[in-house]
Amino acid sequence: MRPLHDIFDKRTMLILGALFMLALFSQWLLSVNNGLSLSKDTVRHDPDYTMENFIITTMGATGSPEHQLQARYLAHYPDDGSAEFTAPQFTFYERDDGPWQVSAGRGWVGPKQKFVVLRDNVLVENTQAAPGKAVRMTTSELQVLPDDKFAQTGQPVTLQSQNSLTHAVGMRLYLDEERLQLLSKVKGTYAPKP
């Protein structure tokens, strides 16, 4: 029987060695790719539950309602703990001058549910306020901290009241204090009643 080195010359051995290394590398790439595709499947952003046409009321220590969330649709996502709303509407109670209402086309709440981001035709108003104290505010985006009764935006905002119209960029609204802070580019008109 002839020795292997007589059957295969150096060039053939190099080619076979390169093919063997290529096969090992291909196998490694396949295992890495399978591992990646499995990890992508495990962190899909699919809802684990949904609700339609619901109302959630948060009660205070005295048993009276503090705030209420109503929406047409909610989807909760377990991968990051977030939730998305369609047509959300918040009502903030515990005010002498009637509740504040905050509504939007859609909303998003973060994983720890500390704040809500509202987008698309955001409207803030206190329709039950005494005549002359009612205010209507519109903006494109608003961050609301329900437990703190606080809302803010860095976007343009329009405020309308019985005798005035004001435009600004950026706003902070302290709902329980009935205090409003406009941040920049404030322009307004005031027309007192005759």
Short mmCIF file of N, CA and C in Angstrom, two decimals:
data_model
loop_
_atom_site.label_atom_id
_atom_site.label_comp_id
_atom_site.label_asym_id
_atom_site.label_seq_id
_atom_site.Cartn_x
_atom_site.Cartn_y
_atom_site.Cartn_z
N MET A 1 0.84 -1.18 0.00
CA MET A 1 0.00 0.00 0.00
C MET A 1 0.88 1.24 0.00
N ARG A 2 0.50 2.22 -0.79
CA ARG A 2 1.31 3.43 -0.93
C ARG A 2 0.98 4.42 0.20
N PRO A 3 1.97 5.15 0.71
CA PRO A 3 1.71 6.16 1.74
C PRO A 3 0.86 7.30 1.16
N LEU A 4 0.13 7.99 2.09
CA LEU A 4 -0.76 9.08 1.68
C LEU A 4 -0.02 10.21 0.98
N HIS A 5 1.18 10.49 1.43
CA HIS A 5 1.90 11.60 0.82
C HIS A 5 2.25 11.30 -0.64
N ASP A 6 2.27 10.02 -1.02
CA ASP A 6 2.47 9.69 -2.43
C ASP A 6 1.18 9.87 -3.22
N ILE A 7 0.03 9.60 -2.57
CA ILE A 7 -1.25 9.71 -3.28
C ILE A 7 -1.63 11.19 -3.45
N PHE A 8 -1.46 11.99 -2.39
CA PHE A 8 -1.82 13.42 -2.43
C PHE A 8 -0.57 14.27 -2.40
N ASP A 9 -0.43 15.09 -3.38
CA ASP A 9 0.70 16.01 -3.36
C ASP A 9 0.36 17.21 -2.47
N LYS A 10 1.30 18.11 -2.27
CA LYS A 10 1.12 19.24 -1.37
C LYS A 10 -0.03 20.14 -1.80
N ARG A 11 -0.16 20.37 -3.07
CA ARG A 11 -1.21 21.25 -3.58
C ARG A 11 -2.59 20.67 -3.28
N THR A 12 -2.78 19.39 -3.48
CA THR A 12 -4.05 18.74 -3.20
C THR A 12 -4.35 18.80 -1.71
N MET A 13 -3.34 18.62 -0.87
CA MET A 13 -3.52 18.69 0.59
C MET A 13 -3.95 20.10 1.01
N LEU A 14 -3.37 21.12 0.41
CA LEU A 14 -3.75 22.50 0.73
C LEU A 14 -5.20 22.76 0.34
N ILE A 15 -5.60 22.26 -0.82
CA ILE A 15 -6.98 22.47 -1.27
C ILE A 15 -7.94 21.75 -0.34
N LEU A 16 -7.65 20.51 0.03
CA LEU A 16 -8.50 19.77 0.94
C LEU A 16 -8.56 20.44 2.32
N GLY A 17 -7.44 20.95 2.80
CA GLY A 17 -7.41 21.65 4.08
C GLY A 17 -8.25 22.92 4.03
N ALA A 18 -8.17 23.66 2.92
CA ALA A 18 -8.97 24.87 2.77
C ALA A 18 -10.46 24.54 2.71
N LEU A 19 -10.83 23.47 2.00
CA LEU A 19 -12.22 23.04 1.93
C LEU A 19 -12.74 22.62 3.30
N PHE A 20 -11.91 21.93 4.07
CA PHE A 20 -12.29 21.52 5.42
C PHE A 20 -12.53 22.75 6.30
N MET A 21 -11.65 23.73 6.24
CA MET A 21 -11.79 24.95 7.02
C MET A 21 -13.05 25.72 6.58
N LEU A 22 -13.32 25.76 5.28
CA LEU A 22 -14.52 26.42 4.77
C LEU A 22 -15.77 25.72 5.28
N ALA A 23 -15.76 24.40 5.33
CA ALA A 23 -16.91 23.65 5.85
C ALA A 23 -17.12 23.96 7.33
N LEU A 24 -16.05 24.02 8.10
CA LEU A 24 -16.17 24.36 9.53
C LEU A 24 -16.71 25.78 9.70
N PHE A 25 -16.20 26.72 8.92
CA PHE A 25 -16.65 28.11 9.00
C PHE A 25 -18.13 28.23 8.62
N SER A 26 -18.56 27.51 7.59
CA SER A 26 -19.97 27.52 7.18
C SER A 26 -20.86 26.98 8.28
N GLN A 27 -20.41 25.87 8.90
CA GLN A 27 -21.19 25.30 10.01
C GLN A 27 -21.30 26.30 11.16
N TRP A 28 -20.23 26.98 11.47
CA TRP A 28 -20.24 27.99 12.54
C TRP A 28 -21.21 29.12 12.20
N LEU A 29 -21.17 29.62 10.94
CA LEU A 29 -22.08 30.68 10.53
C LEU A 29 -23.54 30.26 10.64
N LEU A 30 -23.84 29.03 10.25
CA LEU A 30 -25.21 28.53 10.37
C LEU A 30 -25.67 28.49 11.82
N SER A 31 -24.79 28.05 12.72
CA SER A 31 -25.19 27.97 14.13
C SER A 31 -25.39 29.37 14.71
N VAL A 32 -24.56 30.34 14.32
CA VAL A 32 -24.72 31.72 14.79
C VAL A 32 -26.03 32.30 14.24
N ASN A 33 -26.30 32.09 12.98
CA ASN A 33 -27.52 32.60 12.35
C ASN A 33 -28.77 32.01 13.00
N ASN A 34 -28.76 30.71 13.28
CA ASN A 34 -29.90 30.09 13.95
C ASN A 34 -30.10 30.66 15.34
N GLY A 35 -29.02 30.91 16.03
CA GLY A 35 -29.11 31.51 17.36
C GLY A 35 -29.70 32.90 17.30
N LEU A 36 -29.32 33.69 16.29
CA LEU A 36 -29.87 35.04 16.15
C LEU A 36 -31.34 35.02 15.82
N SER A 37 -31.74 34.13 14.92
CA SER A 37 -33.15 34.10 14.55
C SER A 37 -34.01 33.63 15.72
N LEU A 38 -33.50 32.75 16.54
CA LEU A 38 -34.25 32.33 17.71
C LEU A 38 -34.41 33.48 18.69
N SER A 39 -33.34 34.26 18.89
CA SER A 39 -33.45 35.36 19.84
C SER A 39 -34.38 36.44 19.33
N LYS A 40 -34.46 36.65 18.02
CA LYS A 40 -35.39 37.63 17.47
C LYS A 40 -36.83 37.20 17.73
N ASP A 41 -37.10 35.92 17.59
CA ASP A 41 -38.45 35.41 17.82
C ASP A 41 -38.86 35.55 19.28
N THR A 42 -37.92 35.44 20.19
CA THR A 42 -38.27 35.49 21.61
C THR A 42 -38.56 36.92 22.08
N VAL A 43 -38.15 37.95 21.35
CA VAL A 43 -38.40 39.33 21.77
C VAL A 43 -39.30 40.06 20.77
N ARG A 44 -40.27 39.36 20.22
CA ARG A 44 -41.20 39.99 19.29
C ARG A 44 -42.06 40.99 20.03
N HIS A 45 -42.47 42.02 19.31
CA HIS A 45 -43.29 43.08 19.90
C HIS A 45 -44.76 42.82 19.55
N ASP A 46 -45.32 41.75 20.16
CA ASP A 46 -46.72 41.38 19.96
C ASP A 46 -47.48 41.59 21.26
N PRO A 47 -48.72 42.06 21.19
CA PRO A 47 -49.47 42.27 22.43
C PRO A 47 -49.85 40.96 23.10
N ASP A 48 -49.81 40.98 24.45
CA ASP A 48 -50.26 39.80 25.18
C ASP A 48 -51.72 39.94 25.62
N TYR A 49 -52.23 41.19 25.67
CA TYR A 49 -53.66 41.37 25.86
C TYR A 49 -54.09 42.71 25.27
N THR A 50 -55.36 42.79 24.95
CA THR A 50 -55.95 44.02 24.41
C THR A 50 -57.29 44.26 25.11
N MET A 51 -57.73 45.52 25.08
CA MET A 51 -59.04 45.89 25.61
C MET A 51 -59.69 46.86 24.64
N GLU A 52 -60.99 46.84 24.58
CA GLU A 52 -61.74 47.76 23.73
C GLU A 52 -62.79 48.48 24.55
N ASN A 53 -62.96 49.77 24.26
CA ASN A 53 -63.99 50.59 24.89
C ASN A 53 -64.04 50.39 26.40
N PHE A 54 -62.97 50.77 27.06
CA PHE A 54 -62.85 50.54 28.50
C PHE A 54 -62.73 51.86 29.26
N ILE A 55 -62.95 51.79 30.57
CA ILE A 55 -62.77 52.92 31.49
C ILE A 55 -62.04 52.39 32.72
N ILE A 56 -60.95 53.06 33.09
CA ILE A 56 -60.20 52.72 34.30
C ILE A 56 -60.22 53.95 35.20
N THR A 57 -60.68 53.78 36.45
CA THR A 57 -60.75 54.89 37.39
C THR A 57 -59.79 54.63 38.54
N THR A 58 -58.94 55.62 38.85
CA THR A 58 -58.02 55.54 39.97
C THR A 58 -58.62 56.30 41.14
N MET A 59 -58.77 55.62 42.27
CA MET A 59 -59.38 56.23 43.44
C MET A 59 -58.30 56.75 44.39
N GLY A 60 -58.65 57.81 45.11
CA GLY A 60 -57.74 58.39 46.09
C GLY A 60 -57.88 57.72 47.45
N ALA A 61 -57.14 58.21 48.43
CA ALA A 61 -57.15 57.64 49.78
C ALA A 61 -58.51 57.78 50.44
N THR A 62 -59.28 58.80 50.08
CA THR A 62 -60.60 59.01 50.68
C THR A 62 -61.69 58.23 49.97
N GLY A 63 -61.35 57.55 48.89
CA GLY A 63 -62.34 56.79 48.15
C GLY A 63 -62.99 57.55 47.01
N SER A 64 -62.58 58.79 46.80
CA SER A 64 -63.13 59.57 45.68
C SER A 64 -62.22 59.41 44.47
N PRO A 65 -62.76 59.54 43.25
CA PRO A 65 -61.94 59.35 42.06
C PRO A 65 -60.90 60.47 41.91
N GLU A 66 -59.66 60.06 41.57
CA GLU A 66 -58.59 61.04 41.30
C GLU A 66 -58.49 61.31 39.81
N HIS A 67 -58.38 60.25 39.03
CA HIS A 67 -58.36 60.41 37.58
C HIS A 67 -58.93 59.16 36.92
N GLN A 68 -59.33 59.36 35.68
CA GLN A 68 -59.98 58.29 34.93
C GLN A 68 -59.39 58.25 33.53
N LEU A 69 -59.18 57.05 33.01
CA LEU A 69 -58.72 56.87 31.64
C LEU A 69 -59.79 56.09 30.89
N GLN A 70 -60.16 56.63 29.76
CA GLN A 70 -61.13 55.98 28.88
C GLN A 70 -60.49 55.94 27.50
N ALA A 71 -60.63 54.82 26.79
CA ALA A 71 -60.05 54.72 25.44
C ALA A 71 -60.84 53.73 24.61
N ARG A 72 -60.71 53.89 23.31
CA ARG A 72 -61.38 52.98 22.39
C ARG A 72 -60.67 51.64 22.30
N TYR A 73 -59.31 51.66 22.43
CA TYR A 73 -58.54 50.42 22.26
C TYR A 73 -57.23 50.54 23.03
N LEU A 74 -56.79 49.43 23.63
CA LEU A 74 -55.50 49.36 24.31
C LEU A 74 -54.83 48.05 23.92
N ALA A 75 -53.53 48.09 23.66
CA ALA A 75 -52.73 46.89 23.43
C ALA A 75 -51.52 46.95 24.36
N HIS A 76 -51.30 45.89 25.15
CA HIS A 76 -50.17 45.82 26.07
C HIS A 76 -49.11 44.90 25.49
N TYR A 77 -47.83 45.31 25.58
CA TYR A 77 -46.72 44.56 25.00
C TYR A 77 -45.80 44.04 26.11
N PRO A 78 -45.68 42.71 26.25
CA PRO A 78 -44.90 42.16 27.36
C PRO A 78 -43.39 42.30 27.19
N ASP A 79 -42.89 42.47 25.95
CA ASP A 79 -41.45 42.53 25.76
C ASP A 79 -40.83 43.75 26.42
N ASP A 80 -41.54 44.89 26.45
CA ASP A 80 -41.00 46.08 27.12
C ASP A 80 -41.96 46.66 28.16
N GLY A 81 -43.13 46.04 28.33
CA GLY A 81 -44.07 46.50 29.34
C GLY A 81 -44.86 47.74 28.96
N SER A 82 -44.78 48.16 27.71
CA SER A 82 -45.48 49.37 27.27
C SER A 82 -46.90 49.04 26.83
N ALA A 83 -47.68 50.09 26.62
CA ALA A 83 -49.04 49.93 26.11
C ALA A 83 -49.35 51.07 25.16
N GLU A 84 -50.18 50.80 24.17
CA GLU A 84 -50.61 51.81 23.20
C GLU A 84 -52.12 51.96 23.27
N PHE A 85 -52.59 53.21 23.14
CA PHE A 85 -54.02 53.52 23.21
C PHE A 85 -54.49 54.12 21.90
N THR A 86 -55.75 53.93 21.61
CA THR A 86 -56.43 54.63 20.53
C THR A 86 -57.53 55.47 21.15
N ALA A 87 -57.56 56.75 20.81
CA ALA A 87 -58.55 57.71 21.31
C ALA A 87 -58.61 57.75 22.83
N PRO A 88 -57.46 57.97 23.52
CA PRO A 88 -57.50 58.06 24.98
C PRO A 88 -58.09 59.38 25.46
N GLN A 89 -58.74 59.32 26.60
CA GLN A 89 -59.27 60.53 27.25
C GLN A 89 -59.08 60.40 28.75
N PHE A 90 -58.33 61.34 29.34
CA PHE A 90 -58.13 61.39 30.78
C PHE A 90 -59.07 62.43 31.37
N THR A 91 -59.56 62.14 32.57
CA THR A 91 -60.32 63.11 33.35
C THR A 91 -59.64 63.21 34.71
N PHE A 92 -59.26 64.42 35.11
CA PHE A 92 -58.61 64.66 36.40
C PHE A 92 -59.60 65.36 37.32
N TYR A 93 -59.93 64.69 38.44
CA TYR A 93 -60.92 65.20 39.38
C TYR A 93 -60.23 65.95 40.51
N GLU A 94 -60.93 66.11 41.62
CA GLU A 94 -60.43 66.77 42.82
C GLU A 94 -60.06 68.22 42.56
N ARG A 95 -60.89 68.91 41.83
CA ARG A 95 -60.70 70.35 41.61
C ARG A 95 -61.99 71.06 42.01
N ASP A 96 -61.84 72.25 42.58
CA ASP A 96 -63.01 73.03 42.96
C ASP A 96 -63.75 73.54 41.73
N ASP A 97 -63.01 73.75 40.65
CA ASP A 97 -63.58 74.39 39.47
C ASP A 97 -63.92 73.39 38.36
N GLY A 98 -64.21 72.15 38.73
CA GLY A 98 -64.56 71.15 37.73
C GLY A 98 -63.33 70.40 37.23
N PRO A 99 -63.52 69.23 36.63
CA PRO A 99 -62.39 68.40 36.20
C PRO A 99 -61.72 68.92 34.92
N TRP A 100 -60.44 68.58 34.80
CA TRP A 100 -59.70 68.80 33.55
C TRP A 100 -59.92 67.56 32.69
N GLN A 101 -60.06 67.76 31.39
CA GLN A 101 -60.16 66.65 30.45
C GLN A 101 -59.02 66.77 29.44
N VAL A 102 -58.34 65.67 29.20
CA VAL A 102 -57.22 65.62 28.25
C VAL A 102 -57.50 64.48 27.28
N SER A 103 -57.55 64.78 25.99
CA SER A 103 -57.84 63.74 24.99
C SER A 103 -56.87 63.85 23.82
N ALA A 104 -56.77 62.75 23.06
CA ALA A 104 -55.86 62.71 21.91
C ALA A 104 -56.29 61.61 20.95
N GLY A 105 -55.66 61.57 19.78
CA GLY A 105 -55.94 60.53 18.81
C GLY A 105 -55.33 59.20 19.21
N ARG A 106 -54.13 59.26 19.83
CA ARG A 106 -53.48 58.03 20.27
C ARG A 106 -52.55 58.34 21.44
N GLY A 107 -52.16 57.28 22.14
CA GLY A 107 -51.30 57.47 23.30
C GLY A 107 -50.40 56.28 23.51
N TRP A 108 -49.38 56.48 24.33
CA TRP A 108 -48.40 55.44 24.64
C TRP A 108 -48.03 55.59 26.11
N VAL A 109 -47.98 54.48 26.83
CA VAL A 109 -47.54 54.51 28.23
C VAL A 109 -46.31 53.63 28.36
N GLY A 110 -45.33 54.13 29.11
CA GLY A 110 -44.06 53.42 29.27
C GLY A 110 -44.15 52.23 30.21
N PRO A 111 -43.06 51.48 30.33
CA PRO A 111 -43.03 50.25 31.10
C PRO A 111 -43.44 50.40 32.57
N LYS A 112 -43.05 51.46 33.22
CA LYS A 112 -43.37 51.60 34.65
C LYS A 112 -44.65 52.38 34.87
N GLN A 113 -45.32 52.74 33.80
CA GLN A 113 -46.61 53.42 33.83
C GLN A 113 -46.59 54.70 34.65
N LYS A 114 -45.47 55.42 34.62
CA LYS A 114 -45.36 56.68 35.34
C LYS A 114 -45.85 57.85 34.50
N PHE A 115 -45.71 57.74 33.19
CA PHE A 115 -46.14 58.83 32.32
C PHE A 115 -46.79 58.28 31.06
N VAL A 116 -47.59 59.13 30.45
CA VAL A 116 -48.29 58.79 29.21
C VAL A 116 -47.92 59.84 28.17
N VAL A 117 -47.62 59.43 26.96
CA VAL A 117 -47.37 60.36 25.86
C VAL A 117 -48.59 60.34 24.95
N LEU A 118 -49.21 61.49 24.78
CA LEU A 118 -50.38 61.62 23.92
C LEU A 118 -49.97 62.32 22.64
N ARG A 119 -50.51 61.87 21.51
CA ARG A 119 -50.17 62.45 20.21
C ARG A 119 -51.42 62.58 19.35
N ASP A 120 -51.35 63.44 18.37
CA ASP A 120 -52.40 63.64 17.37
C ASP A 120 -53.61 64.37 17.98
N ASN A 121 -53.71 65.65 17.66
CA ASN A 121 -54.86 66.46 18.08
C ASN A 121 -55.11 66.40 19.58
N VAL A 122 -54.08 66.71 20.35
CA VAL A 122 -54.20 66.70 21.80
C VAL A 122 -55.01 67.92 22.24
N LEU A 123 -56.00 67.67 23.09
CA LEU A 123 -56.90 68.72 23.58
C LEU A 123 -56.94 68.65 25.10
N VAL A 124 -56.72 69.80 25.74
CA VAL A 124 -56.81 69.92 27.20
C VAL A 124 -57.84 71.01 27.48
N GLU A 125 -58.85 70.69 28.30
CA GLU A 125 -59.86 71.71 28.59
C GLU A 125 -60.53 71.45 29.93
N ASN A 126 -61.08 72.52 30.48
CA ASN A 126 -61.85 72.44 31.72
C ASN A 126 -63.23 73.04 31.44
N THR A 127 -64.05 72.28 30.77
CA THR A 127 -65.34 72.77 30.27
C THR A 127 -66.33 73.12 31.37
N GLN A 128 -66.17 72.55 32.56
CA GLN A 128 -67.11 72.83 33.64
C GLN A 128 -66.67 73.99 34.53
N ALA A 129 -65.62 74.68 34.13
CA ALA A 129 -65.14 75.81 34.91
C ALA A 129 -66.14 76.96 34.87
N ALA A 130 -66.01 77.85 35.83
CA ALA A 130 -66.89 79.01 35.89
C ALA A 130 -66.70 79.86 34.63
N PRO A 131 -67.73 80.60 34.23
CA PRO A 131 -67.60 81.46 33.05
C PRO A 131 -66.39 82.39 33.20
N GLY A 132 -65.64 82.50 32.13
CA GLY A 132 -64.43 83.32 32.15
C GLY A 132 -63.19 82.58 32.60
N LYS A 133 -63.34 81.38 33.20
CA LYS A 133 -62.18 80.60 33.64
C LYS A 133 -61.92 79.38 32.77
N ALA A 134 -62.84 79.08 31.88
CA ALA A 134 -62.67 77.91 31.00
C ALA A 134 -61.53 78.17 30.02
N VAL A 135 -60.70 77.16 29.84
CA VAL A 135 -59.54 77.25 28.95
C VAL A 135 -59.52 76.02 28.06
N ARG A 136 -59.15 76.23 26.81
CA ARG A 136 -59.02 75.13 25.84
C ARG A 136 -57.62 75.23 25.25
N MET A 137 -56.83 74.14 25.37
CA MET A 137 -55.45 74.11 24.86
C MET A 137 -55.32 73.00 23.84
N THR A 138 -54.63 73.26 22.74
CA THR A 138 -54.39 72.25 21.72
C THR A 138 -52.90 72.20 21.40
N THR A 139 -52.41 70.99 21.13
CA THR A 139 -51.02 70.77 20.75
C THR A 139 -50.93 69.44 20.01
N SER A 140 -49.76 69.12 19.49
CA SER A 140 -49.59 67.86 18.75
C SER A 140 -49.10 66.72 19.62
N GLU A 141 -48.47 67.05 20.77
CA GLU A 141 -47.93 66.02 21.65
C GLU A 141 -47.90 66.54 23.07
N LEU A 142 -48.24 65.66 24.02
CA LEU A 142 -48.28 66.05 25.42
C LEU A 142 -47.85 64.87 26.28
N GLN A 143 -46.96 65.13 27.22
CA GLN A 143 -46.56 64.10 28.19
C GLN A 143 -47.35 64.37 29.47
N VAL A 144 -48.04 63.34 29.96
CA VAL A 144 -48.89 63.48 31.14
C VAL A 144 -48.38 62.55 32.23
N LEU A 145 -48.22 63.08 33.44
CA LEU A 145 -47.90 62.28 34.61
C LEU A 145 -49.15 62.26 35.48
N PRO A 146 -50.02 61.25 35.30
CA PRO A 146 -51.33 61.25 35.97
C PRO A 146 -51.25 61.36 37.49
N ASP A 147 -50.34 60.61 38.12
CA ASP A 147 -50.26 60.62 39.58
C ASP A 147 -49.81 61.97 40.12
N ASP A 148 -49.02 62.71 39.34
CA ASP A 148 -48.55 64.03 39.76
C ASP A 148 -49.48 65.15 39.29
N LYS A 149 -50.49 64.81 38.51
CA LYS A 149 -51.41 65.80 37.94
C LYS A 149 -50.62 66.90 37.23
N PHE A 150 -49.74 66.45 36.35
CA PHE A 150 -48.82 67.35 35.65
C PHE A 150 -48.79 66.96 34.18
N ALA A 151 -48.72 67.96 33.30
CA ALA A 151 -48.60 67.72 31.86
C ALA A 151 -47.63 68.73 31.28
N GLN A 152 -46.91 68.32 30.23
CA GLN A 152 -45.95 69.22 29.59
C GLN A 152 -45.78 68.87 28.13
N THR A 153 -45.33 69.86 27.37
CA THR A 153 -45.00 69.66 25.96
C THR A 153 -43.90 70.63 25.57
N GLY A 154 -43.12 70.24 24.59
CA GLY A 154 -42.13 71.13 23.99
C GLY A 154 -42.59 71.61 22.62
N GLN A 155 -43.79 71.20 22.22
CA GLN A 155 -44.35 71.52 20.91
C GLN A 155 -45.15 72.82 20.96
N PRO A 156 -45.48 73.38 19.79
CA PRO A 156 -46.35 74.56 19.75
C PRO A 156 -47.70 74.24 20.40
N VAL A 157 -48.22 75.21 21.11
CA VAL A 157 -49.49 75.05 21.81
C VAL A 157 -50.34 76.31 21.61
N THR A 158 -51.66 76.12 21.50
CA THR A 158 -52.60 77.23 21.36
C THR A 158 -53.56 77.19 22.54
N LEU A 159 -53.75 78.33 23.18
CA LEU A 159 -54.67 78.45 24.32
C LEU A 159 -55.79 79.40 23.95
N GLN A 160 -57.01 78.97 24.22
CA GLN A 160 -58.17 79.81 23.96
C GLN A 160 -58.97 79.92 25.25
N SER A 161 -59.39 81.15 25.55
CA SER A 161 -60.30 81.36 26.66
C SER A 161 -61.40 82.29 26.14
N GLN A 162 -62.26 82.71 27.02
CA GLN A 162 -63.40 83.52 26.60
C GLN A 162 -62.98 84.81 25.89
N ASN A 163 -61.89 85.43 26.37
CA ASN A 163 -61.49 86.73 25.82
C ASN A 163 -60.10 86.75 25.21
N SER A 164 -59.43 85.61 25.11
CA SER A 164 -58.05 85.67 24.63
C SER A 164 -57.69 84.46 23.77
N LEU A 165 -56.67 84.66 22.97
CA LEU A 165 -56.08 83.61 22.14
C LEU A 165 -54.57 83.75 22.27
N THR A 166 -53.88 82.68 22.67
CA THR A 166 -52.43 82.74 22.90
C THR A 166 -51.76 81.58 22.19
N HIS A 167 -50.61 81.86 21.57
CA HIS A 167 -49.78 80.84 20.93
C HIS A 167 -48.43 80.83 21.64
N ALA A 168 -47.86 79.64 21.83
CA ALA A 168 -46.55 79.52 22.47
C ALA A 168 -45.89 78.24 22.01
N VAL A 169 -44.62 78.11 22.35
CA VAL A 169 -43.90 76.85 22.12
C VAL A 169 -43.46 76.35 23.48
N GLY A 170 -43.96 75.20 23.85
CA GLY A 170 -43.64 74.61 25.15
C GLY A 170 -44.60 75.08 26.24
N MET A 171 -44.98 74.12 27.09
CA MET A 171 -45.93 74.45 28.15
C MET A 171 -45.76 73.45 29.29
N ARG A 172 -45.96 73.93 30.51
CA ARG A 172 -46.07 73.08 31.68
C ARG A 172 -47.39 73.40 32.35
N LEU A 173 -48.16 72.36 32.65
CA LEU A 173 -49.48 72.54 33.23
C LEU A 173 -49.56 71.74 34.53
N TYR A 174 -49.78 72.46 35.65
CA TYR A 174 -49.92 71.86 36.96
C TYR A 174 -51.42 71.80 37.23
N LEU A 175 -52.03 70.65 36.96
CA LEU A 175 -53.48 70.51 36.97
C LEU A 175 -54.09 70.76 38.34
N ASP A 176 -53.46 70.27 39.40
CA ASP A 176 -54.05 70.43 40.73
C ASP A 176 -53.87 71.85 41.28
N GLU A 177 -52.90 72.59 40.76
CA GLU A 177 -52.66 73.97 41.21
C GLU A 177 -53.33 74.99 40.30
N GLU A 178 -53.89 74.53 39.19
CA GLU A 178 -54.45 75.42 38.17
C GLU A 178 -53.41 76.48 37.76
N ARG A 179 -52.19 75.99 37.53
CA ARG A 179 -51.09 76.87 37.15
C ARG A 179 -50.55 76.44 35.80
N LEU A 180 -50.30 77.41 34.95
CA LEU A 180 -49.83 77.17 33.58
C LEU A 180 -48.57 77.97 33.35
N GLN A 181 -47.56 77.34 32.76
CA GLN A 181 -46.32 78.02 32.43
C GLN A 181 -46.06 77.85 30.94
N LEU A 182 -45.99 78.97 30.21
CA LEU A 182 -45.65 78.94 28.78
C LEU A 182 -44.16 79.18 28.67
N LEU A 183 -43.47 78.38 27.83
CA LEU A 183 -42.01 78.37 27.87
C LEU A 183 -41.32 79.31 26.90
N SER A 184 -41.83 79.50 25.68
CA SER A 184 -41.14 80.39 24.74
C SER A 184 -42.07 80.84 23.62
N LYS A 185 -41.64 81.87 22.91
CA LYS A 185 -42.33 82.41 21.73
C LYS A 185 -43.82 82.65 22.00
N VAL A 186 -44.10 83.29 23.11
CA VAL A 186 -45.48 83.53 23.53
C VAL A 186 -46.02 84.76 22.80
N LYS A 187 -47.16 84.59 22.11
CA LYS A 187 -47.83 85.69 21.42
C LYS A 187 -49.32 85.55 21.70
N GLY A 188 -49.97 86.62 22.05
CA GLY A 188 -51.38 86.51 22.36
C GLY A 188 -52.16 87.76 22.06
N THR A 189 -53.47 87.60 21.99
CA THR A 189 -54.38 88.74 21.85
C THR A 189 -55.43 88.63 22.95
N TYR A 190 -55.81 89.78 23.46
CA TYR A 190 -56.80 89.84 24.52
C TYR A 190 -57.86 90.86 24.12
N ALA A 191 -59.11 90.44 24.14
CA ALA A 191 -60.20 91.34 23.79
C ALA A 191 -61.19 91.33 24.93
N PRO A 192 -61.11 92.29 25.86
CA PRO A 192 -62.04 92.31 26.98
C PRO A 192 -63.45 92.57 26.52
N LYS A 193 -64.40 92.05 27.31
CA LYS A 193 -65.80 92.25 26.98
C LYS A 193 -66.14 93.72 27.16
N PRO A 194 -66.97 94.26 26.24
CA PRO A 194 -67.34 95.68 26.39
C PRO A 194 -68.22 95.89 27.60
#
